[in-house]
Each structure stands twice: as C-alpha cells, then as structure tokens.
XYZ file of C-alpha atoms in Angstrom:
411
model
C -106.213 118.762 -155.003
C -108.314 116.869 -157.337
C -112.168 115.478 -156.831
C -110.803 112.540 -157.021
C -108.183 113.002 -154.010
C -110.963 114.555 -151.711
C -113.277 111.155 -151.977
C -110.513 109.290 -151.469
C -109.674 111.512 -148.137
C -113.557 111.088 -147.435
C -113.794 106.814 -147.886
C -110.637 106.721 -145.909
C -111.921 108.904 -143.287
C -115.046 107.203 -142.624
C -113.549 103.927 -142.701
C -110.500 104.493 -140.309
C -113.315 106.160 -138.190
C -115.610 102.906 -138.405
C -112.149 100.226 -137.704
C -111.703 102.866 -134.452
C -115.086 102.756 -133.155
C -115.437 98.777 -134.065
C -111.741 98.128 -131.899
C -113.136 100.158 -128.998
C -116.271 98.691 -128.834
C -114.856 94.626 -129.343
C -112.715 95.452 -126.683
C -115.337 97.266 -124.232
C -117.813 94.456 -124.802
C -115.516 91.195 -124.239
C -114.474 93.275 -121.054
C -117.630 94.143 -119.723
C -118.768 90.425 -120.656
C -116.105 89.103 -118.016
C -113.522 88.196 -120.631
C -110.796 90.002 -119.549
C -108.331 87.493 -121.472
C -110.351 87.255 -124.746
C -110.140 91.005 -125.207
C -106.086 90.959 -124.509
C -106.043 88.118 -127.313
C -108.378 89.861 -129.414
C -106.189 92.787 -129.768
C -102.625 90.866 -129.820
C -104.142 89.004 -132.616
C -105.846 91.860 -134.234
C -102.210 93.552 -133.946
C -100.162 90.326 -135.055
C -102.405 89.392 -138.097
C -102.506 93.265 -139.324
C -98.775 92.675 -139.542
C -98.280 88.995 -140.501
C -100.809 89.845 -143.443
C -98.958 92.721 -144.909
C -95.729 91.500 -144.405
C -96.415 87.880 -146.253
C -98.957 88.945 -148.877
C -97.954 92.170 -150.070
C -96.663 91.368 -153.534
C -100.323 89.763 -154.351
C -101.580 92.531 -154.693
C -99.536 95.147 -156.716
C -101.118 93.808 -160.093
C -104.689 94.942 -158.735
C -106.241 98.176 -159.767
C -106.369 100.223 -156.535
C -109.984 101.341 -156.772
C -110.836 97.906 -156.875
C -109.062 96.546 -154.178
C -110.460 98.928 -151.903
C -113.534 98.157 -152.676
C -113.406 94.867 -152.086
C -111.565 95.675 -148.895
C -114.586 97.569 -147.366
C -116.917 95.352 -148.469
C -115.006 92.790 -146.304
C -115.093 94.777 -143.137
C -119.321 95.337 -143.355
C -118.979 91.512 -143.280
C -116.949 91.129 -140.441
C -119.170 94.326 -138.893
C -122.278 91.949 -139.623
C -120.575 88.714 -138.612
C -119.893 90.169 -135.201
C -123.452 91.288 -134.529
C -124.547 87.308 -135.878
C -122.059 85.969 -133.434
C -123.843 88.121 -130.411
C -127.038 87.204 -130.867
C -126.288 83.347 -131.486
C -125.161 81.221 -129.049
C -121.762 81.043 -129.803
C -118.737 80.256 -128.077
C -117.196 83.978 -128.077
C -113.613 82.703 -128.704
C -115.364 82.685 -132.313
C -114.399 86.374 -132.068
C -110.717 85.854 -132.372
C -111.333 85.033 -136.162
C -113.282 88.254 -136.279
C -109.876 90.269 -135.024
C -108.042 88.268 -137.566
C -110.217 89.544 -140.278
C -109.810 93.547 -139.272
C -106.435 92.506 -139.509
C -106.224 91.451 -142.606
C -108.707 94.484 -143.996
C -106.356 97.340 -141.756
C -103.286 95.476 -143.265
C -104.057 96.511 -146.771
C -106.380 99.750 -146.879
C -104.535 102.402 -145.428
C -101.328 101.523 -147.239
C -103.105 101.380 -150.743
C -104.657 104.378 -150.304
C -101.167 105.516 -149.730
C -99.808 104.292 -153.004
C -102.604 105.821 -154.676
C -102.661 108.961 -153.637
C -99.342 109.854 -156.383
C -101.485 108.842 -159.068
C -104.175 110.865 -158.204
C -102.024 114.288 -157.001
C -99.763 116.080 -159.366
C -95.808 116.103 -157.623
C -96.079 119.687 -156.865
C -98.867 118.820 -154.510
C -97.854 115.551 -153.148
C -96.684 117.356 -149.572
C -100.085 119.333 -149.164
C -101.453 115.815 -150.010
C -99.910 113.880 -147.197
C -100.367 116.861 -144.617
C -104.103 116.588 -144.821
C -103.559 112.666 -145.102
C -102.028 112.962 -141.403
C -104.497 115.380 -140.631
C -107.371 113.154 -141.030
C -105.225 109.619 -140.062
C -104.465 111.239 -136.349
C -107.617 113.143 -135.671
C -109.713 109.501 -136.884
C -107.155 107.484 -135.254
C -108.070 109.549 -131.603
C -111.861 110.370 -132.104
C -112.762 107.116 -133.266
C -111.816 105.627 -130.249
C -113.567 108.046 -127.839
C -116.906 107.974 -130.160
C -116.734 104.294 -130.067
C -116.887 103.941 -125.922
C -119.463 107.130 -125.666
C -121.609 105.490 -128.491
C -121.554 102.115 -126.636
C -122.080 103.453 -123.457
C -125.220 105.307 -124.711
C -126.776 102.939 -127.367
C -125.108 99.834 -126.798
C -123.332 97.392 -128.714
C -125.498 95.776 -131.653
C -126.796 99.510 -132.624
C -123.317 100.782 -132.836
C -122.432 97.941 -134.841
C -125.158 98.928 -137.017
C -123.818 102.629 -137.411
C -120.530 101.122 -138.067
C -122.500 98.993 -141.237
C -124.017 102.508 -142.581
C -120.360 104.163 -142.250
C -118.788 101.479 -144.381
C -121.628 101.727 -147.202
C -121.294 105.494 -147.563
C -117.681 104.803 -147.883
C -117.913 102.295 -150.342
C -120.596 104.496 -152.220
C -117.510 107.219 -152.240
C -115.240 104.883 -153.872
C -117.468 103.656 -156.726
C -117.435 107.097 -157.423
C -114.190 107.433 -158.199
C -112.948 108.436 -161.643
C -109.659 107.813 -161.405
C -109.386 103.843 -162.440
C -105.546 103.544 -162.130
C -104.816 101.200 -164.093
C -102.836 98.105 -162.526
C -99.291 97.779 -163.065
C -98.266 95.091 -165.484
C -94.836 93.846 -164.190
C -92.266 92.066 -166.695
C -91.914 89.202 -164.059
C -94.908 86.694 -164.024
C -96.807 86.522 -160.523
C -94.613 83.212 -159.835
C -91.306 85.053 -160.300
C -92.830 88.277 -157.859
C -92.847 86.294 -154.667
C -92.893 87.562 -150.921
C -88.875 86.589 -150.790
C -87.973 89.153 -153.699
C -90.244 91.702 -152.047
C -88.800 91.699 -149.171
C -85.250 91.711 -150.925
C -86.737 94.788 -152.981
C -87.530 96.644 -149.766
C -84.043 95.563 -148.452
C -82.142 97.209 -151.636
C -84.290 99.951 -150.908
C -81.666 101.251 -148.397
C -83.841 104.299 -146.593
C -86.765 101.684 -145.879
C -85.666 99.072 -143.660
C -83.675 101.876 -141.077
C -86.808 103.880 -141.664
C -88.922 101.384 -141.112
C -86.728 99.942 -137.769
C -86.340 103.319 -136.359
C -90.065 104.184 -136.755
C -91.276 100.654 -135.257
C -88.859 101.413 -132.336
C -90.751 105.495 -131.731
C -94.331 103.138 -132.056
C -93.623 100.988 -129.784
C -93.039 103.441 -126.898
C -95.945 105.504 -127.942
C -98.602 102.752 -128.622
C -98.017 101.254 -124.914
C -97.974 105.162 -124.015
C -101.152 105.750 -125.057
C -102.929 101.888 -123.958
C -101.158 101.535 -120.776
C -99.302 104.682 -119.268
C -101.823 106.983 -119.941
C -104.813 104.980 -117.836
C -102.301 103.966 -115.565
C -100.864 107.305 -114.742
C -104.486 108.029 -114.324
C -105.934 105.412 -112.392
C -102.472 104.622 -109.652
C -101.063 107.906 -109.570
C -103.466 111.081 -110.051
C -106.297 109.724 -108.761
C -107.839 111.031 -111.613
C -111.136 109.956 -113.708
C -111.958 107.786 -117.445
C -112.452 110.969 -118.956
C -109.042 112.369 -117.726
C -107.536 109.627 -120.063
C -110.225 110.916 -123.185
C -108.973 114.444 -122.547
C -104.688 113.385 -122.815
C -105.594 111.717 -125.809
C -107.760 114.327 -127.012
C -104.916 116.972 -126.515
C -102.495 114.478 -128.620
C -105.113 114.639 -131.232
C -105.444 118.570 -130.905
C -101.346 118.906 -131.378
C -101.762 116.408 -134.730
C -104.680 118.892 -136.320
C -102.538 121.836 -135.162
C -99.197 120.644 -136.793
C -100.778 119.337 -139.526
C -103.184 122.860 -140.673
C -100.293 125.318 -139.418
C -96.911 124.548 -137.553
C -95.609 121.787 -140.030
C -95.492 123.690 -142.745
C -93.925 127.185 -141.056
C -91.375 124.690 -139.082
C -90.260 122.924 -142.637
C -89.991 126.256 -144.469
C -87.599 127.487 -141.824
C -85.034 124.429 -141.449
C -86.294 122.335 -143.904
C -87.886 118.759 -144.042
C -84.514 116.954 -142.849
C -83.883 119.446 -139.700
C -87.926 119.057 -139.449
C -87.549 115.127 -138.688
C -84.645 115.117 -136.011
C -86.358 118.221 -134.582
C -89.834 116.103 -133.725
C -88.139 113.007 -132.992
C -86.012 115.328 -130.167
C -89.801 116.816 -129.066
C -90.910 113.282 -128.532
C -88.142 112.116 -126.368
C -87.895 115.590 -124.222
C -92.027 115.036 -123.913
C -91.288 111.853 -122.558
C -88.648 112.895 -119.910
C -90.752 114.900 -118.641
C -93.906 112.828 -118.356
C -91.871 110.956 -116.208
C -91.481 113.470 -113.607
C -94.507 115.256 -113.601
C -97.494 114.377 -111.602
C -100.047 117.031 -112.587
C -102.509 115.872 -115.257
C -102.844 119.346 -116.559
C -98.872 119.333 -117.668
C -99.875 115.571 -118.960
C -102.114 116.897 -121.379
C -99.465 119.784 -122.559
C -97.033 117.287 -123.192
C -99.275 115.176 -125.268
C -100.292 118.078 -127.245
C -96.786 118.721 -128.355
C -96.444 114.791 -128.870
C -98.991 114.504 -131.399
C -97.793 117.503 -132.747
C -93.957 116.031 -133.195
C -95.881 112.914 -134.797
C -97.738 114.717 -137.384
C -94.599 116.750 -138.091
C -92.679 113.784 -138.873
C -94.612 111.872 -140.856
C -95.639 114.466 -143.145
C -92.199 115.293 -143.837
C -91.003 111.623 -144.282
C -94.059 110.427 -146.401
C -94.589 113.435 -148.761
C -90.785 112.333 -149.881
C -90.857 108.585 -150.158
C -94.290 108.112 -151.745
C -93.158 109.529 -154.694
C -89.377 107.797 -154.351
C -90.676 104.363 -154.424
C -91.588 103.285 -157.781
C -94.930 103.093 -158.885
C -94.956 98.999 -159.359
C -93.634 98.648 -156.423
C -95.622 101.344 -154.248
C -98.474 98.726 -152.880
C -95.924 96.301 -151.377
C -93.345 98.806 -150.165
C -95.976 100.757 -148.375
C -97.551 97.628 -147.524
C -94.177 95.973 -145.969
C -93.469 99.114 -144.723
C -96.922 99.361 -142.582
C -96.565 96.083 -141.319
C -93.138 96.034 -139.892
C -94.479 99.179 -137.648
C -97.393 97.372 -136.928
C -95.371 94.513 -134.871
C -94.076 97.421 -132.497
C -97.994 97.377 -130.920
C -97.711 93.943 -129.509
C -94.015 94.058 -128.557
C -95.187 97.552 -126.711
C -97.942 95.758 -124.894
C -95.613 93.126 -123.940
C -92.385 95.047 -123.253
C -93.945 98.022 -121.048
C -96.300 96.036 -118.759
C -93.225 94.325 -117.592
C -91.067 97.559 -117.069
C -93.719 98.910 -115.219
C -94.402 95.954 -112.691
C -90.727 95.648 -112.200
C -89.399 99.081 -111.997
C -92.499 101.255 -112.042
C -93.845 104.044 -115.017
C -91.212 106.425 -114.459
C -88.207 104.451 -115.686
C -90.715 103.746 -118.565
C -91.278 106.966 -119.596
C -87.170 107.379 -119.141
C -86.438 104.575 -121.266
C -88.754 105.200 -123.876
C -87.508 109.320 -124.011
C -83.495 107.776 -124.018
C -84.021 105.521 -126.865
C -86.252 108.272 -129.089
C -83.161 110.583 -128.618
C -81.100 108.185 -129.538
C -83.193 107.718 -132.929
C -83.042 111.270 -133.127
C -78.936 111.123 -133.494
C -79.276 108.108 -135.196
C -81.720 108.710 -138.266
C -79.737 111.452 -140.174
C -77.253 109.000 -141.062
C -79.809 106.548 -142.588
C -78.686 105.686 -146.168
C -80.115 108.415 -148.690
C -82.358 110.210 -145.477
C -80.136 113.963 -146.443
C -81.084 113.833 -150.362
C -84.776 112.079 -150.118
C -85.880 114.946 -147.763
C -83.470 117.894 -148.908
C -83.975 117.476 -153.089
C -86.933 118.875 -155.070
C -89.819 117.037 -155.656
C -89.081 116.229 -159.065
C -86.225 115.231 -158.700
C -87.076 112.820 -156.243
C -89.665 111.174 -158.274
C -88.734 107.245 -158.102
C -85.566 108.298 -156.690
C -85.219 104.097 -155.209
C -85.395 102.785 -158.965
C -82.511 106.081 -160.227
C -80.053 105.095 -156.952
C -80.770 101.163 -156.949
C -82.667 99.578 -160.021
C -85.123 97.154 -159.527
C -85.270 93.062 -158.939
C-alpha cells in the first residue's frame, strides 16, 4: 500500500464519518423540532438527488483530475455544513433545508465513487484486493459509527457545536488530500465532451454486460437491507421486544462488528478456500438465511447474532466483487461506471422506505423479513449466471485488467 493510498483511506474516512454524523443529526433535529414530515422529505430527497446526480452527470466528470475533484467536493460539503448552521440561527423557513439534502446529495453522489476509480491508479494490481478489503473495512465501520456518534454527540452538545465538529472533520480531510502526490492525470478521451453525453454513458455501462445485472441484483439486496436497518430494526424494537434506543445502536453495532471481522480475517480465509465466485453466492445465501430467521425470532440477543453475520456476508461480497471490476472497467471510463453504478443502488433506499412500510402495515414484519430472505436467495441462484460473473471473479488479476474494453470495445 502506498502513502498515497493510506491518505486517501484517511480523507475518505473522515468524510464518510462527517456525511454520517451530519444525516443523523438533520434528521434528529427536524424531528425533535416537530417536523416529522420535513425529516421524511429530507432524506427521500437526500436519497433521490444522490442518485438522480450520479446517474445524469456522470460523464462530466471523467475528464477531471481526481485529486481535484475531490477537493472541490469537500470543500462543497463544509459549505453546506456552514449553510445549515446559517439557516438555524436565521429565521428561516426550515423547508430551506430540503436544498441543503439536495446538496449532500449531490457531494455523496460523486466522492465515494471517485475515490473508487482512483484507488487503481494509486495501488499496483497485485494489491488491488487488499486495497478494497480495507476500503470495505473503513466504508462499513464509518457507515455504522457515524450514525451512532452523530445522535450521542447531539444529544450531549447539541446541534450547532456538532455542526461545528463536522466543519473541523472536513478541513483535516481536505488538508489530507492537498497532500496527495499522486496527481492522476485526467483522461483525455478521443470524443469531444459534446460527443461523451449521459445517453452514450449509459449505453457504455449497458455494453458492459456484468454491470447492469450487477448493478440490478445489488439494488434489489439494498433495498431489503436499507429498510432493514431504518425501519425493522427500531420497529422490532419498539412493537415487539419491548426493548430500548440503545437496543437498536447495539444490532447495528453488531452488523458493523461482522463487517470489521470479515473484512481483517474471514474474507480472505473464506475466498482462499472456494474462491471469489463461490465467495459471492455463499454471502448472498448468509444474507437471505439471516433474514429467515429474523423473522421468527423474538429474542434481541439472536437479533444481534444475525446481524453480525449480515454485515459480515456484506463485507464478504463486496470485497470480492469490487477488487475484480475496478480494475475490469477501463480507466476512461472508471468515474462514470462507478459513478452510474453507485447511483442505480442508491434508488433501492427510497423504494425500501416506500416498499417495506407498506408490507409491514398490511401484513406485519415477519412476512417482511420472509420476503426480503426469498428474493436474496433467489439472487443468490440467479447471479452466477450474470454475463462474464465466472471469468471476472475466477481469472488472475492481470488478466483481468480492463477485461470490459478486451470482451466489448468501447463507444
């Protein structure tokens, strides 16, 4: 791993940490203010735009250096940090703040998936899977912690200081990446930017043949586990154990234990001994037989076992999926692959947080839990038949290297 690699694991740490923490505590405050509604808009939106963004605006941004746009991109979230704290302390209409989840939106969108596309150019090939399993390491455990530091810290020092932590996070991250050595250069592509439009991106990620089923069967798994972890978790909680808030902290805090587990230790021994293709069906079968279960126990103890194997079978998964088709996708086309790729997951949160609510009020959380464990094991069958899924994740590293452009050619 080079210097270069580590302060890009650092920035990206400390920022998804910051988004977490600034989510939680939106959300928390426009609740505790009374406005119950606002803070179910402000997260569909946050949720739609994240998508909508990186779905219509990812070929704008391929001809950037990567450093740069990152940058730029966390310089944009201090300003929406700072706008928000303007906006509490002026007497503004807080519907204002809707703009403000638009703008995490558009800054989550881009960030994460760039740093994706940049980590090949900063990690020699032979590394690229060691890469990724600390990249999942650090996503998951952020992803988790960032929410529970986020309602502790504005529970204990309130809303406008946290905001102001949230400020000092993002500068030490962008300190990190001005740091950076690595410049990587941008791509200069044969087409002019008029010719690279968001129609032939989409038709590149289309001729990619392993993305769009990849990217369908994954938004399918998120959907069931993003309204697991907003809406079963407190519900199962709250209507059925009896238990307490922190109850829910501790579930997700096992889920977050199984990710750093899998992602320091079991990944690697489970992929050595069947190999990264067996390694996918395997977690996607862990996931659905987790869920079965959930949905006829009513102990919270077995609740938190089950989640720790969940994040577990997550981390598995994407390790062995994204430590492949990094390096498959071209490098002028990694920033709007990735990009595409990020966003059509991204619409499976508000589809979850419409679908489930209605399952539940209709036929309750256990058929829930059974539907979402039927249709992950039917992924499970499914996603070894995905176009080029047995040679991206069986082939040597090498030989995989913009594997997309060697089976299909480019636009």
């Amino acid at each position: 791993m080079t210097r270069d690699f580590w302060k890009i694991r650092y920035s990206e740490s400390i920022y998804i940490l910051s988004s977490r923490i600034f989510i939680s505590i939106m959300t928390l405050y426009l609740l505790r203010s009374g406005n119950v509604w606002l803070s179910s808009y402000f997260l569909f939106f946050y949720f739609i735009s994240k998508s909508v963004f990186g779905l219509f605006f990812a070929h704008k941004f391929e001809k950037s250096e990567k450093k740069q746009l990152l940058i730029k991109l966390i310089l944009f979230f201090m300003g929406i940090s700072l706008t928000a704290i303007i906006i509490k302390y002026l007497t503004i209409h807080p519907l204002i703040f809707i703009f403000v989840s638009i703008g995490m939106g558009f800054v989550e969108s881009f960030f994460i998936p760039v740093v994706n596309a940049f980590i090949p150019a900063i990690v020699d090939n032979n590394f690229i899977v060691e890469a990724f399993r600390k990249t999942f390491l650090i996503q998951a455990s952020n992803n988790l912690f960032g929410i529970a530091i986020g309602m502790g810290g504005y529970q204990s020092i309130g809303f406008e200081n946290m905001m102001w932590v949230i400020v000092v996070l993002s500068s030490i991250s962008f300190i990190i990446l001005l740091s950076l050595n690595c410049t990587d250069k941008p791509v200069f592509l044969e087409n002019p930017p008029s010719e690279y439009n968001i129609k032939k991106s989409i038709s590149l990620f289309i001729r990619y043949r392993f993305e769009p089923w990849w990217a369908f069967s994954s938004m399918l798994i998120n959907m069931f586990l993003a309204s697991f972890s907003s809406l079963i978790i407190p519900y199962f909680i709250v209507k059925i154990a009896g238990g307490t808030p922190i109850s829910v902290g501790l579930i997700e805090g096992c889920a977050a234990g199984g990710a750093i587990f899998s992602s320091c230790y079991l990944q690697k021994k489970i992929e050595k001994i069947i190999g990264k293709d067996r390694c996918v069906v395997f977690s996607f079968f862990i996931i659905g037989l987790c869920f079965f279960l959930l949905a006829f126990s009513h102990y919270i103890f077995i609740w938190n076992i089950l989640a720790f194997f969940m994040g577990m079978a997550i981390v598995m998964n994407n390790i062995s999926v994204e430590s492949s088709r990094s390096i498959a996708i071209p490098e002028k086309n990694r920033v709007k692959i990735q990009t595409i790729h990020n966003a059509l997951i991204g619409f499976a949160n508000p589809l979850g947080l419409l679908l489930t609510p209605f399952i539940i009020t209709h036929y309750g959380y256990r058929v829930s839990l059974i539907i979402s464990a039927l249709t992950i094991l039917i992924i499970a069958i499914f996603v070894r038949f995905i176009p080029l899924f047995y040679e991206l994740l069986t082939s040597r590293q090498e030989d995989i290297t913009n594997l997309y452009e060697k089976k299909y050619g480019d636009l």
